């Protein structure tokens, strides 16, 4: 039986078909590449043959740049007629003349010509800029209400040309427009120049400037309409921070947005002045708000060698009612300390943006250095925050049950009254590089008023950062004192301890403290500690090397010696805050070994 098959000269077999298609594709690709190469060569040749404007005679980079940006582009080919090129040269010369006048050259000489080359003709301008015009007289007249404002005074001092200065029309425009815009930002929305002159005498190469501003009447903030439904209208109005009828300024307009956004009530805020609807010297304001979710939840985690791993959780009720009350509760857990607290915040109706009342309660348990403490406190405080200052007064009842070493726990209660004054001028709260911060507190209790002992406790802290070139220098100092005749009854939470990651590195957490006869650390009546540190960036602005010296102690005997340690460390500006790795060596002559200190994440 003979099987049928394809003839060798008929329809090709599978492999012959593939080879034919391959040869066809290869030929097509080669043709495309050849065509593309020819097109590219032709385009390059055309580009090389295109006319180009030739500028000669100028050596001032500013003039060359301004003329080059001002003249019209060459849009004709090498085959253009001489008449066409001459028309272009007239337009280019006029534009160049205006560009030179912008920098005070009013007597420039410009020669036009056509430059021949092998396959093309180029338009050419030879420019002699001539002498520069200088300012001979400057007259600036502003009403006292505007002239005495610091921002205006500084602007005029910086921008006002002096007699003999070269004329710069761009600088004149900036001075004129800057004065007008500053007047409008200060609420003089109808401000206008009654005299606005720049007079140039080309014959004498001199110029006179005159700016006389009539500001008109100053506008005030009119009706403020706030679109929101979560707060009482009166409270929302006060949260803007700008009282009705206040002078209209762009700074206060921005402050309205920042003040409302800075509260926890709103996710976003849009403030719009209705300038087209102003009348009777009042500008109505329309504010659109979008509320935050009513309740927020937060989980935290971190690690430090002081307390080891730590976790925390927080729940916040951003607005309990339309009076703007807030409630929050949080817990923090580590191997050494466990804490639970809650607070209820009431904004002060007269000034809700800066003042509030807090009603709070907390329960803590701490087990460290053979001291076991369980404490509970409840109280209330008044707080006023007027950035960068913070003031507060508080009263609370504290119950403390503490056992030192093998001694049985003792329970004591205290009715405490206290106050605090703080200042925070740091440029960055997560990784400061400049600024000053300090905090001073004073509190006390009287034995006749439901307290186990009478005492007065004061504490002061100050710190600062100073950049010098690429270096950052930091310093801090802390001092504390307790005045009492019954120190043995003082609650553990009010005694002084030091040592650890954030005080005297090289020593364990709260290990610097007086001891009793059994060697148990009992805390001190006095505290003195300080630190000096220098940081230098090694990788961009995120990685730093640090060297430091810490010294301090907590003591009962005022003549006790300070403990000192020195070390080096690494700082990393991480997305969640600063990561600190330090190695510190005690310098007190003992057998102490270098100690590693590690801090990661937010400080609770």
XYZ file of C-alpha atoms in Angstrom:
604
model
C 0.000 0.000 0.000
C 1.405 3.353 -1.001
C 0.789 6.256 1.462
C 0.052 9.637 -0.156
C 2.533 12.438 0.489
C 3.184 16.015 -0.668
C 5.171 16.563 -3.820
C 8.543 18.318 -3.397
C 7.527 21.002 -5.864
C 3.947 21.506 -4.614
C 2.766 23.097 -1.383
C 5.770 23.198 0.985
C 5.960 21.050 4.060
C 5.820 22.423 7.638
C 9.585 23.086 7.940
C 9.837 24.596 4.454
C 6.949 26.941 5.264
C 8.630 28.113 8.473
C 11.919 28.732 6.628
C 10.141 30.771 3.970
C 8.335 32.903 6.545
C 11.590 33.430 8.424
C 13.417 34.583 5.291
C 10.543 36.974 4.523
C 10.537 38.469 8.043
C 14.311 38.868 8.014
C 14.152 40.695 4.711
C 11.344 42.954 5.954
C 13.213 43.755 9.178
C 16.367 44.578 7.246
C 14.438 46.908 4.980
C 12.846 48.666 7.966
C 16.224 49.158 9.658
C 17.720 50.511 6.428
C 14.802 52.909 6.004
C 15.038 54.067 9.636
C 18.757 54.686 9.258
C 18.206 56.727 6.127
C 15.467 58.786 7.836
C 17.692 59.410 10.877
C 20.625 60.444 8.709
C 18.390 62.726 6.695
C 16.949 64.271 9.882
C 20.433 64.869 11.325
C 21.581 66.411 8.108
C 18.544 68.690 8.061
C 19.140 69.654 11.693
C 22.766 70.490 10.975
C 21.694 72.537 7.980
C 18.911 74.441 9.856
C 19.541 78.178 10.375
C 20.660 79.271 13.845
C 20.667 82.745 15.393
C 24.233 83.857 16.059
C 24.604 86.176 19.127
C 27.951 87.941 19.659
C 29.277 90.867 21.665
C 27.737 90.082 25.104
C 29.750 88.730 28.018
C 27.241 89.155 30.902
C 25.545 85.829 31.525
C 22.332 87.542 32.660
C 22.104 89.546 29.439
C 22.922 86.557 27.253
C 20.258 84.455 28.974
C 17.575 87.129 28.867
C 18.202 87.953 25.201
C 18.274 84.278 24.274
C 14.905 83.716 25.980
C 13.346 86.839 24.467
C 14.170 86.630 20.756
C 11.701 84.680 18.589
C 12.711 81.171 17.516
C 14.084 80.604 14.010
C 11.224 79.007 12.091
C 12.448 79.183 8.508
C 14.665 76.879 6.470
C 18.016 77.350 4.789
C 16.175 78.076 1.544
C 14.487 81.195 3.014
C 14.962 84.399 1.066
C 17.187 87.257 2.265
C 14.082 89.435 2.714
C 12.574 86.785 5.026
C 15.752 86.654 7.116
C 15.899 90.472 7.366
C 12.305 90.598 8.634
C 13.241 88.052 11.306
C 16.315 90.103 12.267
C 14.197 93.245 12.785
C 11.873 91.367 15.178
C 14.821 89.724 16.948
C 16.600 93.074 17.393
C 13.461 94.650 18.912
C 13.086 91.754 21.365
C 16.790 91.916 22.253
C 16.499 95.655 22.881
C 13.630 95.111 25.339
C 15.540 92.317 27.058
C 18.559 94.618 27.528
C 16.379 97.453 28.850
C 15.066 95.127 31.575
C 18.589 95.275 33.067
C 19.053 99.000 32.535
C 20.778 99.073 29.135
C 18.840 101.695 27.157
C 21.584 102.726 24.721
C 22.504 99.381 23.270
C 23.822 99.176 19.699
C 22.629 96.162 17.745
C 24.072 95.267 14.344
C 22.113 92.886 12.119
C 23.712 90.690 9.496
C 23.404 87.422 7.614
C 26.174 84.883 8.183
C 27.001 82.599 5.266
C 28.119 78.978 5.626
C 28.509 76.145 3.143
C 24.918 74.991 2.908
C 22.934 77.602 4.834
C 22.622 81.237 5.924
C 22.256 82.210 9.615
C 20.743 85.420 11.029
C 23.280 87.208 13.273
C 23.090 89.939 15.930
C 26.193 91.663 17.243
C 25.241 93.525 20.438
C 27.055 96.237 22.322
C 25.031 96.590 25.522
C 26.407 100.045 26.269
C 26.511 101.674 29.731
C 23.992 100.608 32.378
C 21.377 103.033 33.689
C 21.621 103.707 37.436
C 18.940 104.680 39.931
C 19.142 108.357 40.814
C 16.112 108.816 43.112
C 13.652 106.545 44.936
C 10.390 107.791 46.431
C 8.254 105.345 48.433
C 5.296 106.778 50.339
C 3.217 104.498 52.543
C 0.671 105.386 55.234
C 1.934 104.914 58.791
C -0.600 102.126 59.421
C 1.243 99.999 56.852
C 4.763 101.423 57.075
C 5.160 100.496 60.756
C 4.257 96.834 60.285
C 7.408 94.731 60.672
C 6.909 92.536 57.598
C 6.425 95.603 55.384
C 9.348 97.451 56.947
C 11.671 94.477 56.395
C 10.449 94.014 52.807
C 11.098 97.656 51.895
C 14.528 97.564 53.529
C 15.501 94.477 51.492
C 13.960 95.445 48.139
C 14.394 99.228 47.994
C 17.142 100.154 45.496
C 19.715 102.705 46.616
C 20.902 105.671 44.533
C 23.708 104.487 42.294
C 22.397 100.922 41.978
C 22.042 99.528 38.442
C 18.441 99.647 37.237
C 16.701 96.259 37.328
C 13.129 96.418 36.051
C 12.320 92.960 37.448
C 13.368 94.173 40.904
C 11.199 97.273 40.445
C 8.225 95.089 39.492
C 8.830 92.885 42.555
C 8.947 95.960 44.823
C 5.767 97.437 43.344
C 3.781 94.184 43.359
C 5.112 93.190 46.788
C 3.908 96.419 48.383
C 0.484 96.060 46.816
C 0.080 92.403 47.795
C 1.189 93.063 51.379
C -1.346 95.842 51.720
C -4.089 93.486 50.531
C -2.918 90.725 52.881
C -3.241 93.221 55.754
C -6.887 93.832 54.872
C -6.547 96.881 52.609
C -8.366 95.192 49.747
C -8.946 98.432 47.809
C -5.317 99.542 47.925
C -4.040 101.292 44.800
C -1.058 103.346 43.697
C -1.812 107.027 43.121
C 1.674 107.344 41.673
C 3.526 104.460 40.093
C 6.420 105.612 37.962
C 9.679 104.332 36.565
C 11.172 107.214 34.597
C 14.317 106.637 32.536
C 16.445 109.297 30.880
C 18.612 107.497 28.293
C 20.618 110.649 27.678
C 21.909 110.792 31.261
C 21.687 107.029 31.935
C 19.588 107.732 35.049
C 16.269 106.493 36.406
C 13.753 107.739 38.977
C 11.333 105.495 40.886
C 8.178 106.741 42.606
C 5.608 104.580 44.389
C 2.837 106.280 46.373
C 0.249 103.897 47.858
C -3.286 104.833 48.881
C -4.473 101.834 50.949
C -8.079 102.892 51.354
C -10.047 101.614 54.341
C -9.182 98.410 56.138
C -11.641 95.520 55.927
C -12.825 93.346 58.807
C -13.964 89.759 59.042
C -17.695 89.642 58.437
C -20.083 86.760 58.988
C -18.341 83.388 59.304
C -20.495 80.499 58.101
C -19.180 77.064 59.153
C -20.721 74.013 57.537
C -20.669 71.387 60.312
C -23.139 69.497 62.484
C -21.077 67.874 65.264
C -20.529 70.964 67.475
C -22.612 73.830 68.758
C -22.304 76.780 66.335
C -20.897 79.085 69.052
C -18.184 76.561 69.926
C -17.213 76.078 66.280
C -16.953 79.865 65.858
C -14.615 80.176 68.847
C -12.446 77.335 67.548
C -11.503 79.502 64.555
C -9.461 81.624 66.965
C -10.503 84.869 65.216
C -13.226 86.976 66.903
C -15.983 88.551 64.767
C -15.114 92.013 63.507
C -11.339 91.464 63.750
C -9.225 93.170 61.053
C -9.078 91.030 57.935
C -5.622 89.578 57.270
C -4.431 86.634 55.215
C -2.482 85.419 58.271
C -5.690 85.144 60.324
C -7.379 83.493 57.368
C -4.690 80.800 57.408
C -4.921 80.600 61.220
C -8.631 79.779 60.938
C -7.791 76.765 58.802
C -4.932 75.634 61.029
C -6.900 76.083 64.250
C -9.877 74.030 63.076
C -7.673 71.393 61.466
C -5.565 71.177 64.619
C -8.511 69.987 66.688
C -9.487 66.318 66.669
C -13.011 67.155 65.525
C -12.350 67.633 61.808
C -10.490 65.569 59.245
C -10.175 68.446 56.770
C -11.152 72.108 56.594
C -11.549 74.520 53.683
C -11.682 78.280 54.412
C -12.816 80.572 51.598
C -13.105 84.387 51.783
C -16.043 85.679 49.735
C -14.159 88.667 48.304
C -16.701 89.335 45.573
C -19.453 89.664 48.191
C -17.664 92.101 50.488
C -19.561 95.189 51.524
C -19.555 97.737 54.343
C -15.852 96.980 54.773
C -16.615 93.375 55.803
C -15.538 90.142 54.111
C -17.845 87.153 54.693
C -16.095 83.822 55.249
C -17.369 80.402 54.237
C -15.821 77.346 55.951
C -16.462 73.777 54.817
C -15.521 70.961 57.196
C -15.406 67.186 57.059
C -15.653 65.495 60.498
C -13.260 62.897 61.804
C -14.687 59.480 62.704
C -16.224 59.813 66.143
C -14.102 57.060 67.704
C -10.484 56.141 67.030
C -8.465 53.094 68.087
C -4.705 52.847 68.352
C -2.195 50.081 69.073
C 1.436 50.763 69.946
C 4.559 48.670 70.335
C 8.141 49.517 71.212
C 11.281 48.393 72.902
C 13.820 49.971 75.220
C 16.467 48.440 77.399
C 14.974 50.287 80.397
C 11.690 48.371 80.399
C 12.099 45.795 77.603
C 9.292 45.147 75.131
C 6.201 47.257 75.644
C 2.767 47.411 74.117
C -0.094 49.819 74.469
C -3.624 50.462 73.313
C -5.758 53.592 73.245
C -9.379 54.385 72.449
C -10.528 57.981 71.948
C -14.010 59.424 71.668
C -13.280 62.583 69.711
C -16.625 64.248 70.401
C -18.902 62.932 73.132
C -21.482 65.682 72.628
C -21.970 68.950 70.763
C -20.179 70.860 73.525
C -16.964 69.287 72.299
C -16.319 67.032 75.286
C -13.835 64.211 74.681
C -13.024 60.928 76.407
C -10.053 58.597 76.117
C -8.660 55.500 77.824
C -5.335 53.787 77.361
C -3.276 50.945 78.737
C 0.492 50.397 78.656
C 2.151 47.115 79.506
C 5.793 46.126 80.009
C 7.597 43.647 82.223
C 8.389 46.405 84.752
C 5.298 48.628 84.646
C 1.612 48.175 83.904
C -0.653 51.196 83.610
C -4.321 51.970 82.929
C -5.705 55.495 82.794
C -8.703 57.394 81.512
C -9.561 61.081 81.115
C -12.577 63.194 80.280
C -11.812 66.558 78.648
C -14.052 69.633 78.702
C -12.956 72.615 76.566
C -13.365 75.964 78.287
C -16.272 77.697 76.600
C -14.629 81.145 76.580
C -11.417 79.907 74.913
C -11.829 76.297 73.720
C -8.833 76.505 71.411
C -6.325 76.999 74.230
C -7.937 76.059 77.541
C -9.492 72.867 78.868
C -10.399 70.978 82.026
C -9.415 67.322 82.461
C -10.978 64.852 84.883
C -8.732 61.811 85.117
C -7.997 58.572 86.917
C -5.101 56.129 86.700
C -3.918 52.845 88.187
C -0.277 51.698 87.983
C 1.777 48.770 89.153
C 5.590 48.771 89.043
C 8.071 46.057 90.040
C 11.706 47.103 89.725
C 14.879 46.957 91.829
C 13.130 45.009 94.631
C 10.450 47.703 94.920
C 6.825 46.736 94.254
C 4.345 49.607 94.002
C 0.636 49.722 93.352
C -0.805 53.214 93.072
C -4.098 54.816 92.125
C -4.914 58.479 91.592
C -7.867 60.556 90.516
C -8.165 64.284 90.082
C -8.755 67.197 87.770
C -6.603 69.829 86.114
C -6.831 73.090 84.210
C -4.559 73.342 81.163
C -3.767 76.318 78.964
C -1.765 75.688 75.787
C -0.588 78.751 73.920
C 2.182 77.395 71.707
C 4.975 77.081 72.608
C 3.904 77.576 76.257
C 1.900 75.187 78.428
C 0.509 76.001 81.869
C -1.466 73.738 84.185
C -2.849 73.558 87.709
C -4.072 70.291 89.191
C -5.394 68.646 92.310
C -5.577 64.915 92.861
C -5.803 62.253 95.520
C -3.018 59.672 95.337
C -3.106 56.299 97.096
C 0.236 54.496 97.160
C 1.072 51.015 98.465
C 4.795 50.236 98.251
C 7.023 47.484 99.579
C 10.812 47.965 99.687
C 12.782 44.693 99.618
C 11.628 42.325 102.322
C 9.814 45.026 104.292
C 6.017 44.703 104.418
C 4.164 47.083 102.063
C 2.995 50.379 103.538
C -0.093 52.257 102.341
C -0.357 56.053 102.337
C -2.715 58.597 100.838
C -2.073 62.201 99.770
C -4.249 65.116 98.705
C -1.913 66.883 96.280
C -2.078 70.357 94.783
C 0.366 71.330 92.037
C 1.219 73.312 88.946
C 3.442 73.142 85.889
C 4.964 75.526 83.359
C 6.429 74.190 80.122
C 8.009 75.548 76.945
C 8.654 73.576 73.767
C 10.513 75.388 70.994
C 11.951 72.349 69.205
C 11.869 72.335 65.419
C 10.873 68.647 65.176
C 9.290 66.575 67.911
C 10.496 63.228 66.505
C 14.066 64.224 65.601
C 14.903 67.710 66.882
C 17.969 69.486 65.557
C 17.415 73.006 66.928
C 15.502 74.686 69.711
C 14.982 74.777 73.452
C 12.632 72.969 75.817
C 12.108 73.308 79.562
C 9.626 72.147 82.154
C 9.157 73.280 85.768
C 6.705 71.686 88.204
C 5.831 72.256 91.848
C 3.455 70.173 93.990
C 2.775 69.503 97.603
C 0.475 68.180 100.290
C -0.374 69.116 103.870
C -0.730 66.461 106.547
C -3.869 68.009 108.092
C -5.629 67.720 104.688
C -6.096 63.963 104.229
C -2.380 63.297 103.691
C 0.052 60.909 105.362
C 2.781 63.558 105.388
C 3.426 67.168 104.478
C 5.811 67.814 101.602
C 6.772 70.163 98.805
C 8.335 68.698 95.668
C 9.966 70.715 92.893
C 11.484 69.560 89.638
C 13.082 71.448 86.732
C 14.273 70.209 83.356
C 15.933 72.113 80.492
C 17.362 70.935 77.195
C 18.401 72.272 73.850
C 19.809 71.518 70.399
C 22.266 73.664 68.481
C 23.328 72.977 64.868
C 26.873 74.060 63.982
C 27.632 73.295 60.366
C 26.801 69.613 59.932
C 27.223 68.928 63.650
C 24.317 68.901 66.100
C 25.117 69.558 69.752
C 22.625 68.667 72.464
C 22.550 69.293 76.180
C 20.130 68.713 79.026
C 20.029 69.287 82.768
C 17.603 68.135 85.432
C 17.263 68.967 89.112
C 14.757 68.042 91.800
C 14.176 68.478 95.514
C 11.700 67.200 98.122
C 11.194 69.132 101.350
C 9.610 66.968 104.058
C 10.199 65.767 107.613
C 8.717 62.334 106.899
C 10.512 61.086 103.816
C 9.791 57.460 104.737
C 6.091 58.116 103.981
C 6.682 59.698 100.593
C 5.063 57.737 97.749
C 7.506 55.876 95.538
C 6.230 57.666 92.400
C 7.334 61.047 93.804
C 10.806 60.014 94.947
C 13.784 60.572 92.669
C 15.590 57.819 90.765
C 17.954 58.088 87.812
C 20.026 55.911 85.498
C 18.988 54.333 82.196
C 18.292 55.164 78.573
C 16.970 58.688 79.109
C 19.018 59.867 82.096
C 22.504 58.551 82.947
C 23.466 55.928 80.389
C 25.943 53.269 81.439
C 23.781 52.416 84.464
C 20.649 50.300 84.698
C 17.177 51.794 84.776
C 16.613 53.706 88.059
C 19.697 52.069 89.582
C 21.193 55.350 90.846
C 19.466 55.869 94.173
C 20.182 55.805 97.899
C 19.912 52.401 99.578
C 18.635 51.344 102.960
C 20.456 49.135 105.445
C 19.448 46.033 103.460
C 20.822 47.434 100.198
C 17.396 48.132 98.692
C 17.153 51.260 96.546
C 14.659 53.598 98.211
C 14.794 56.757 96.072
C 16.206 60.160 96.887
C 15.165 63.554 98.205
C 17.416 65.275 95.665
C 18.116 64.791 91.982
C 20.832 66.227 89.787
C 21.601 64.973 86.277
C 22.940 66.309 82.999
C 24.223 65.307 79.586
C 26.254 66.658 76.669
C 26.075 65.036 73.248
C 27.427 65.665 69.742
C 25.976 64.106 66.580
C 27.385 64.047 63.056
C 25.561 62.777 59.930
C 27.261 59.885 58.153
C 24.586 58.820 55.625
C 22.424 61.644 54.296
C 20.286 63.266 56.990
C 18.958 60.000 58.412
C 21.989 58.280 59.991
C 24.121 59.928 62.664
C 27.057 58.966 64.857
C 26.932 60.309 68.408
C 29.332 60.757 71.328
C 28.111 61.715 74.792
C 28.894 62.203 78.460
C 26.187 61.733 81.126
C 26.418 62.499 84.822
C 23.966 62.461 87.711
C 22.597 60.835 90.839
C 19.629 60.736 93.182
C 20.532 61.067 96.850
C 19.465 61.953 100.370
C 22.819 63.342 101.484
C 23.441 66.552 99.474
C 27.168 65.753 99.459
C 26.741 62.459 97.568
C 28.959 62.124 94.493
C 27.690 62.202 90.917
C 28.018 59.126 88.722
C 29.474 59.726 85.261
C 29.542 57.677 82.076
C 30.640 58.272 78.487
C 29.900 56.486 75.267
C 29.115 56.454 71.574
C 25.976 55.677 69.638
C 24.078 55.582 66.371
C 20.908 57.496 65.520
C 18.502 56.597 62.712
C 15.623 58.825 61.686
C 13.150 55.988 61.025
C 9.587 56.411 59.697
C 8.167 55.709 63.191
C 10.570 57.925 65.094
C 14.160 57.840 66.224
C 16.076 54.616 66.749
C 18.860 55.014 69.333
C 21.668 52.530 69.907
C 24.197 53.581 72.575
C 27.108 51.908 74.318
C 28.141 53.658 77.549
C 30.995 52.991 79.982
C 30.735 54.084 83.666
C 33.680 56.273 84.718
C 33.329 56.070 88.504
C 36.261 53.676 88.934
C 34.163 50.621 89.733
C 33.957 47.286 87.963
C 31.080 48.360 85.726
C 31.149 46.982 82.201
C 29.966 48.856 79.094
C 26.177 48.826 78.834
C 24.067 48.710 75.693
C 21.073 51.065 75.513
C 18.449 50.626 72.801
C 15.348 52.705 72.176
C 12.845 52.112 69.401
C 9.436 53.548 68.612
C 7.337 56.166 70.331
C 8.024 57.021 73.962
C 4.870 56.424 75.974
